[in-house]
PDB file of C-alpha atoms in Angstrom:
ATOM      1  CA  UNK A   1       5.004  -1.740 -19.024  1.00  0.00           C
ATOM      2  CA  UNK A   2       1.231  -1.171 -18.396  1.00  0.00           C
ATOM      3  CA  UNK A   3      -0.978  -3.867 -17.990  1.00  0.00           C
ATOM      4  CA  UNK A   4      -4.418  -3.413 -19.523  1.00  0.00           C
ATOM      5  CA  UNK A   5      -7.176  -1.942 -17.519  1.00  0.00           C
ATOM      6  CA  UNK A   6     -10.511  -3.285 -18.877  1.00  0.00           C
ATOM      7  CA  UNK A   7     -14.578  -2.660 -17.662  1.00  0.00           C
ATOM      8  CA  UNK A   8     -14.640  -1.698 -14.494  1.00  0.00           C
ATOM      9  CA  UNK A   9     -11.399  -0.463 -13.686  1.00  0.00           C
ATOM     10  CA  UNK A  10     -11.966   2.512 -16.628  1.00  0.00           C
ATOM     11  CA  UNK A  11     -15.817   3.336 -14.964  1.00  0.00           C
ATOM     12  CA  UNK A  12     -13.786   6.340 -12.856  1.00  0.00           C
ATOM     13  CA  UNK A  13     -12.927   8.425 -15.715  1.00  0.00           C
ATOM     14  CA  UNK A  14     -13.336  12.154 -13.826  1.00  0.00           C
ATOM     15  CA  UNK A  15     -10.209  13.943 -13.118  1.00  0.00           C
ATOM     16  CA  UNK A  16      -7.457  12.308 -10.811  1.00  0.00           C
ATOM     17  CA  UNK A  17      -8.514  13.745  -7.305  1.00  0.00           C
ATOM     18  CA  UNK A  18      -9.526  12.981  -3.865  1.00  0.00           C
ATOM     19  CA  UNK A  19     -12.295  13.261  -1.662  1.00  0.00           C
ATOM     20  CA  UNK A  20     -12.837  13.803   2.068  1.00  0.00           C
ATOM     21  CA  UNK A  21     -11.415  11.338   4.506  1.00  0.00           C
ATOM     22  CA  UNK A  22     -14.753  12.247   6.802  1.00  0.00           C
ATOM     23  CA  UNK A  23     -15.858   8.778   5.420  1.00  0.00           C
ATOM     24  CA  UNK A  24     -13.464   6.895   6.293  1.00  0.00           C
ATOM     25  CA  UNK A  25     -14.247   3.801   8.961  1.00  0.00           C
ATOM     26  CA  UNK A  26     -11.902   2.228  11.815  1.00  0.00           C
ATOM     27  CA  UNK A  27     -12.199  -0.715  12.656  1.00  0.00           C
ATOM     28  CA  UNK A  28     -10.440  -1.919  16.290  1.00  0.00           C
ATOM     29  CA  UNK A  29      -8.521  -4.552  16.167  1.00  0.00           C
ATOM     30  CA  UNK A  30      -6.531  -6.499  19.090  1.00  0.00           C
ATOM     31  CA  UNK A  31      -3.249  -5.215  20.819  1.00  0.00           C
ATOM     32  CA  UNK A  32      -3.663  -1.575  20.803  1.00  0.00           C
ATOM     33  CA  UNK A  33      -4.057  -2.371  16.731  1.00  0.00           C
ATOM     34  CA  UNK A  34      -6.261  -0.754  14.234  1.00  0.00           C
ATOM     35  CA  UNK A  35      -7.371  -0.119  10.191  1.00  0.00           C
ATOM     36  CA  UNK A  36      -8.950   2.225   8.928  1.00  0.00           C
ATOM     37  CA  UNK A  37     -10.657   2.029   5.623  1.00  0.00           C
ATOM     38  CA  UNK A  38     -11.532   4.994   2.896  1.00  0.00           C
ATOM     39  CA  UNK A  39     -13.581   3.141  -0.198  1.00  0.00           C
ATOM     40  CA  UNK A  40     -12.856   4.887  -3.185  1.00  0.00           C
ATOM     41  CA  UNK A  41     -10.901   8.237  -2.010  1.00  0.00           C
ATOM     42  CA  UNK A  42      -8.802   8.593  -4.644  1.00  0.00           C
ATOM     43  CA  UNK A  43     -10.921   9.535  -8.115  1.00  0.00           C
ATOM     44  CA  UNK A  44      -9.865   8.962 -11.617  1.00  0.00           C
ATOM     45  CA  UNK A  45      -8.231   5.825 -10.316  1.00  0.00           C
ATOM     46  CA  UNK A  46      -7.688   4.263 -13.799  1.00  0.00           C
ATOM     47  CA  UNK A  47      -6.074   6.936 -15.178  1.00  0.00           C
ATOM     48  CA  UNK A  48      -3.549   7.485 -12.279  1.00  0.00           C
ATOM     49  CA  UNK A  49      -2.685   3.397 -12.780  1.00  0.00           C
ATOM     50  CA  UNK A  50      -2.133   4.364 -16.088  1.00  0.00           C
ATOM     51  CA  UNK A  51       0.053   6.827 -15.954  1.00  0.00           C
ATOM     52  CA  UNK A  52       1.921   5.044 -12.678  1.00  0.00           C
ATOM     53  CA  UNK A  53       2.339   2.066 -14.868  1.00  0.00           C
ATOM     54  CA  UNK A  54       3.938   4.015 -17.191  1.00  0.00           C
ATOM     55  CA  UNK A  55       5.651   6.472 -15.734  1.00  0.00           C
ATOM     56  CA  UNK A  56       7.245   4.475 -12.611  1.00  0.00           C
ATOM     57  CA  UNK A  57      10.635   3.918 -13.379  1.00  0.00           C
ATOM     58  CA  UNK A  58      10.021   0.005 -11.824  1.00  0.00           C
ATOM     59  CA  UNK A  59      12.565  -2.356 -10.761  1.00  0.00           C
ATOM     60  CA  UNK A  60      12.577  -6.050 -10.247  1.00  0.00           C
ATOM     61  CA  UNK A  61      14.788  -6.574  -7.715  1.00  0.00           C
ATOM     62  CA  UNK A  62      16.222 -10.109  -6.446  1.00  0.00           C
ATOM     63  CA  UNK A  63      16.585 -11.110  -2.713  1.00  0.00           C
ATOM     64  CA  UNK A  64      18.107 -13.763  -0.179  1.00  0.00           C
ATOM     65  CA  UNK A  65      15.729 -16.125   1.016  1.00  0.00           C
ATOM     66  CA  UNK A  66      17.457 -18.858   3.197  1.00  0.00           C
ATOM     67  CA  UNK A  67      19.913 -20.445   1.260  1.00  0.00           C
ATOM     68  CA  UNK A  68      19.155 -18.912  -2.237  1.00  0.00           C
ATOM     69  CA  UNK A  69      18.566 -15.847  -4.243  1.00  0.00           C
ATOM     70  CA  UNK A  70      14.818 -15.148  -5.585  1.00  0.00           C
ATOM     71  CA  UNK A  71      13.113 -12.748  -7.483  1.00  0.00           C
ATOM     72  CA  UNK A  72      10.973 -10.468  -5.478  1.00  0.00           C
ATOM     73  CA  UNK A  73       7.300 -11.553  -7.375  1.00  0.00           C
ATOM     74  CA  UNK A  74       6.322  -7.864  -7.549  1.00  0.00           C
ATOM     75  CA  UNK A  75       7.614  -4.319  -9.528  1.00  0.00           C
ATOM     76  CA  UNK A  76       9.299  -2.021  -6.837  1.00  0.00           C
ATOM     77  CA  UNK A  77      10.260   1.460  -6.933  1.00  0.00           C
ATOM     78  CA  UNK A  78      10.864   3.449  -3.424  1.00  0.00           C
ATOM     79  CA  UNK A  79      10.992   7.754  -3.133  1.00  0.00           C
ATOM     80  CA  UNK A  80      12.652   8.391  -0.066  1.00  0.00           C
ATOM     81  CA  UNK A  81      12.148  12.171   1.580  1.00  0.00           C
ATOM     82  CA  UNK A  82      13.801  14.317  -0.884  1.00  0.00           C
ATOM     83  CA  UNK A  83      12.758  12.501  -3.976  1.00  0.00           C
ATOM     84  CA  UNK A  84      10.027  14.088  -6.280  1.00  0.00           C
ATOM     85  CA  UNK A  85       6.906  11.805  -6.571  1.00  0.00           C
ATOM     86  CA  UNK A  86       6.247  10.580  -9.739  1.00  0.00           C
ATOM     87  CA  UNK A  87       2.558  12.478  -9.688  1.00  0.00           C
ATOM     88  CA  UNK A  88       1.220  15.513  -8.353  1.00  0.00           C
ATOM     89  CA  UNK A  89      -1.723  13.657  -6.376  1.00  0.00           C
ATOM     90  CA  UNK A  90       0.660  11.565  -4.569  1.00  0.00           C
ATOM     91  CA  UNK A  91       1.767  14.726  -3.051  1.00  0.00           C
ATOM     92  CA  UNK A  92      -1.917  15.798  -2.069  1.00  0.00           C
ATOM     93  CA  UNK A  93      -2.670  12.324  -0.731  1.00  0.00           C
ATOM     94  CA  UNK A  94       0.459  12.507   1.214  1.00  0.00           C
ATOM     95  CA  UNK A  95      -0.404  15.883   2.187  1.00  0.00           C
ATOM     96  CA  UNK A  96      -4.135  15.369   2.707  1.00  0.00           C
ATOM     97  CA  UNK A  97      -3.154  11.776   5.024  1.00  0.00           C
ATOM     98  CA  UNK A  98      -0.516  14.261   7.655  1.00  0.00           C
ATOM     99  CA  UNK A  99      -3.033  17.162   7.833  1.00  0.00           C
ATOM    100  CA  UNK A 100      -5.768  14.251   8.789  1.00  0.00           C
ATOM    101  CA  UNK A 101      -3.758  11.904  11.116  1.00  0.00           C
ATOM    102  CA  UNK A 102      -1.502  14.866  12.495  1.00  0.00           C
ATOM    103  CA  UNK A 103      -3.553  14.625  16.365  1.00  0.00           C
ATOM    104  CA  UNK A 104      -2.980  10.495  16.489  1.00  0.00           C
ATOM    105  CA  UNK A 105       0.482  10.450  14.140  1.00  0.00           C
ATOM    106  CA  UNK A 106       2.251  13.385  15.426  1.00  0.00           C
ATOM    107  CA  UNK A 107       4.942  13.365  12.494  1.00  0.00           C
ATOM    108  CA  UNK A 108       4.217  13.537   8.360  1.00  0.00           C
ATOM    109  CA  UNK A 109       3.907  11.146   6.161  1.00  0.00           C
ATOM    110  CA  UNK A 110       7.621  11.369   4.647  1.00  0.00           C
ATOM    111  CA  UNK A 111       8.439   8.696   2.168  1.00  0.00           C
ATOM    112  CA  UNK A 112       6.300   6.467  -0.757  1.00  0.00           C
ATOM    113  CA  UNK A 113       6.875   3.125  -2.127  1.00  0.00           C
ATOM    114  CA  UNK A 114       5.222   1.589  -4.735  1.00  0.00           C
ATOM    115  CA  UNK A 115       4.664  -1.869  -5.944  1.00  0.00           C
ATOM    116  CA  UNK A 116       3.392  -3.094  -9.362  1.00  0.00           C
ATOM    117  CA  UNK A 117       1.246  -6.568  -9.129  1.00  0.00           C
ATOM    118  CA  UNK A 118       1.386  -7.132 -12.862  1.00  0.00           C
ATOM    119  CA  UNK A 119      -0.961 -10.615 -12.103  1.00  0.00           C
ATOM    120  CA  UNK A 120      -1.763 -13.141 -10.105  1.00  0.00           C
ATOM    121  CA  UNK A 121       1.589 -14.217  -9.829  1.00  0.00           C
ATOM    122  CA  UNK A 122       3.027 -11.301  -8.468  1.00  0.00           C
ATOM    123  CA  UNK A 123       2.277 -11.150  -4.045  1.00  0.00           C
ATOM    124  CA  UNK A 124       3.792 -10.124  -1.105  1.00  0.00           C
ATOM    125  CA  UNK A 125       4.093 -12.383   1.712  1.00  0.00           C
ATOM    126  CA  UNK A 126       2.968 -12.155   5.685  1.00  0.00           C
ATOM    127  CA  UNK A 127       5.225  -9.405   7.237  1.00  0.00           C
ATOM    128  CA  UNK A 128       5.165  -6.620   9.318  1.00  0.00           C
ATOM    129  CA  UNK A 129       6.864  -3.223   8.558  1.00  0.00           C
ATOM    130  CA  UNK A 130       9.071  -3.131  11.411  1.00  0.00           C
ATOM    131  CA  UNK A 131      12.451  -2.212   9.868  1.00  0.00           C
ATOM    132  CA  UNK A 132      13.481   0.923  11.493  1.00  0.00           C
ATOM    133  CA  UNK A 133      10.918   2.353  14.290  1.00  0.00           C
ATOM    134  CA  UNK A 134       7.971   0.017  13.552  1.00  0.00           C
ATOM    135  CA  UNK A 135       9.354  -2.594  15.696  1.00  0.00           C
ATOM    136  CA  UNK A 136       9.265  -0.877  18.553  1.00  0.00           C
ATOM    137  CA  UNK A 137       6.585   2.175  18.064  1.00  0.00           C
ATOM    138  CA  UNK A 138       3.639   2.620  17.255  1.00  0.00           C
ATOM    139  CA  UNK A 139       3.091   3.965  13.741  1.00  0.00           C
ATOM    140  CA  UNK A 140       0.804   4.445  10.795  1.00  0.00           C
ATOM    141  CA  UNK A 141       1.459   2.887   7.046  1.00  0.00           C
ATOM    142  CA  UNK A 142      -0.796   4.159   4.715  1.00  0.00           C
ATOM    143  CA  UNK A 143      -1.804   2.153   1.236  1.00  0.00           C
ATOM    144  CA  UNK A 144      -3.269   3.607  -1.720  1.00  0.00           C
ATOM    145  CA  UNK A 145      -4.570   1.017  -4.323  1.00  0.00           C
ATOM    146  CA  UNK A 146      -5.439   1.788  -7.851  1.00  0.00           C
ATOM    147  CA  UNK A 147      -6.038  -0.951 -10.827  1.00  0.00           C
ATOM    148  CA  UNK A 148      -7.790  -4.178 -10.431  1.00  0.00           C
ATOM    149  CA  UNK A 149      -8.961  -5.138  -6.546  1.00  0.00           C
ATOM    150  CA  UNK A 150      -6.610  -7.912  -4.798  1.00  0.00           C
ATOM    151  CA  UNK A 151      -6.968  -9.194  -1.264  1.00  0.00           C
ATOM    152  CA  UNK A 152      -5.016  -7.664   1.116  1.00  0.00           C
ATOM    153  CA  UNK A 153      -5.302 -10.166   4.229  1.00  0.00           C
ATOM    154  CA  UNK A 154      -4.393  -9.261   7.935  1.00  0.00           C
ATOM    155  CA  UNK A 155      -4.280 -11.353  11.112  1.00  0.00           C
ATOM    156  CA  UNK A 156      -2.647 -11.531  14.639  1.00  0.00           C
ATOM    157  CA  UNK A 157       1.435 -12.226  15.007  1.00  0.00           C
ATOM    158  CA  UNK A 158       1.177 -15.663  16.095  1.00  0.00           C
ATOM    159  CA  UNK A 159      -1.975 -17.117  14.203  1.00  0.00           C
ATOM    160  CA  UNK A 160      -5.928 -16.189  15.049  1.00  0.00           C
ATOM    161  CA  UNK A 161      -8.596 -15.010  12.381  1.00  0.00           C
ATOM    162  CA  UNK A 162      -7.685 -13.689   9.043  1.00  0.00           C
ATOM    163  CA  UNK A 163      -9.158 -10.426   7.743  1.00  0.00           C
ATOM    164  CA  UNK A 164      -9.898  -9.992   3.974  1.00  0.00           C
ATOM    165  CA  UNK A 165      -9.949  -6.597   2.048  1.00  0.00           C
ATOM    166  CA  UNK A 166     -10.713  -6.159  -1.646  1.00  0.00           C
ATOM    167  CA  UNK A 167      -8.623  -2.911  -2.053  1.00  0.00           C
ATOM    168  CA  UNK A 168      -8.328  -1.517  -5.878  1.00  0.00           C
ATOM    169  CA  UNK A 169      -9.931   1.394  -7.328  1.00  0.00           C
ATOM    170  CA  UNK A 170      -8.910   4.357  -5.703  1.00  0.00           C
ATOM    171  CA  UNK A 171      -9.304   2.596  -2.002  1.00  0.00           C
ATOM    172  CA  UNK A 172      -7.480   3.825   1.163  1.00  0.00           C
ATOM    173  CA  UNK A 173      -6.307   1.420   4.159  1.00  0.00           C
ATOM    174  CA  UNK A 174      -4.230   3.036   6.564  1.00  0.00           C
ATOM    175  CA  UNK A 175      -2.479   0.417   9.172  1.00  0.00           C
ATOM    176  CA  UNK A 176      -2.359   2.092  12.722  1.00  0.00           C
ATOM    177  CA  UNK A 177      -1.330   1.955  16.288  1.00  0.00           C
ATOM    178  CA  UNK A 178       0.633  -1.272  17.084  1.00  0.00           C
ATOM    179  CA  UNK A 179      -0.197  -3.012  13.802  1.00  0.00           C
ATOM    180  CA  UNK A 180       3.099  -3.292  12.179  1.00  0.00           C
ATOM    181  CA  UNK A 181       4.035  -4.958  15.399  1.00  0.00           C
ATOM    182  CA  UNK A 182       1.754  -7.195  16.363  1.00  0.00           C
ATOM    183  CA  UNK A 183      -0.194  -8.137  13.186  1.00  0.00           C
ATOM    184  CA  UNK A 184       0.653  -9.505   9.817  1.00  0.00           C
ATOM    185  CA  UNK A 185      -0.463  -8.319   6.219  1.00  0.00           C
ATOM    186  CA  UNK A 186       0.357 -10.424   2.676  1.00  0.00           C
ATOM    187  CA  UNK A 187      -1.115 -10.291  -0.869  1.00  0.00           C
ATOM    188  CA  UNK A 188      -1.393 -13.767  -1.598  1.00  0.00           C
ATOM    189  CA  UNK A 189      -0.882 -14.946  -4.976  1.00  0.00           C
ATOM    190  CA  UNK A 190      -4.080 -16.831  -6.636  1.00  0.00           C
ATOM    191  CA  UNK A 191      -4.467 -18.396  -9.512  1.00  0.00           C
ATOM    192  CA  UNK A 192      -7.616 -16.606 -10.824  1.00  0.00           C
ATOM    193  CA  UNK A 193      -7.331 -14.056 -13.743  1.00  0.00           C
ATOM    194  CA  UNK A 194      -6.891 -10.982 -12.081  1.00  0.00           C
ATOM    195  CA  UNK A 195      -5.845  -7.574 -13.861  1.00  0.00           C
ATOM    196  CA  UNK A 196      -2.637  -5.496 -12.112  1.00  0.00           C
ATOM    197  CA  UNK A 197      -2.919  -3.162  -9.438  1.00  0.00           C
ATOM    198  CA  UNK A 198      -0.479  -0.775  -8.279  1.00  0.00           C
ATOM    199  CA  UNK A 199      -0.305   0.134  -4.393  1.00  0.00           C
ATOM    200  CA  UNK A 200       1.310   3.538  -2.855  1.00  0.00           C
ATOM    201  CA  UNK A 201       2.619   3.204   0.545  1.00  0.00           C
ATOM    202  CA  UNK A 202       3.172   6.281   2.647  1.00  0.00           C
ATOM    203  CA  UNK A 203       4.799   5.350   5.388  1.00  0.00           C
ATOM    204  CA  UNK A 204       6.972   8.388   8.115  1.00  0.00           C
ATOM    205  CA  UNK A 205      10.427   8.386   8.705  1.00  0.00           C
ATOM    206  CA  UNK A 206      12.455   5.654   9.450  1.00  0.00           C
ATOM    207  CA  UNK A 207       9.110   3.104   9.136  1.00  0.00           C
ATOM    208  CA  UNK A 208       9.552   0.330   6.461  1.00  0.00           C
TER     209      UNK A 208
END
């Protein structure tokens, strides 16, 4: 099941870790919306997509979509509260986001969901998280990326300005305030050779 991590993607070969979040930058968006942004906060980044890839015990799942049944283009497996994590640092990351966002999120991070890009091919379209609570609260989804860099693109419910970020490699985006509710986020597919990339989502209870 894992893809092949080449060049760059194996220059992070220290210990699977994390650093501070002190670095991390917000940037204000419209709506009572906002990201914030950690380059490289998880270390070792190719190993842990290694062992993810591996490890994960991945589904390809198949959904409705208007009058037919589709494959979802992506890998999916989903650890609800009780449900061990499939690595140890996915508990400190969880742990580390709810110690740093416990003044603005007021809750922990509870659950993780993970999706496996294999390549190009594989996206996620525009959506919001707003089953459960995110459609009507404010909330925080948190996204972990490690393995090759894809575009994760965000802009305003309703059309306006598209924001771009390259997120792979141990990089942290964490989705806050009203953003779930009144901005969009996809992974568009592309048709560029791209290596996979796995995403963690940490998301609190009842958010998805």
């Amino acid at each position: 099941m894992a893809g092949a991590v080449q060049g760059s993607l194996l220059d992070d070969l220290d210990d699977v870790g994390l650093r501070s979040l002190a670095a991390t930058e917000r940037t204000e968006l419209s709506h009572g919306a906002w990201v914030d942004v950690r380059r490289g906060w998880l270390t070792g980044a190719g190993l842990l997509f290694e062992r993810l890839a591996r490890e994960v015990p991945w589904q390809a799942e198949r959904r409705q979509m208007y009058d037919r049944v589709v494959d979802v283009p992506r890998l999916l497996c989903f650890y609800d509260e009780e449900a061990e994590l499939p690595d140890p640092i996915l508990d400190a990351a969880r742990e580390a986001l709810t110690t740093y966002y416990a003044g603005e999120l007021g809750e922990p991070f509870r659950t993780a969901g993970l999706c496996y890009y294999r390549d190009g091919r594989d996206s996620v379209a525009w959506h919001g998280d707003r089953i459960g609570r995110g459609s009507t609260e404010d909330t925080m989804v948190a996204i972990v990326s490690v393995g090759a860099p894809r575009p994760l693109l965000l802009r305003p419910r309703g059309g306006g300005q598209t924001l771009r970020y390259a997120l792979g490699l141990g990089d942290l985006i964490v989705m806050g305030g009203s953003c779930q509710r009144t901005w969009e986020h996809a992974v568009p597919k592309t048709t560029k050779p791209v290596g996979p990339r796995i995403s963690i989502q940490f998301r609190p209870r009842n958010v998805r």
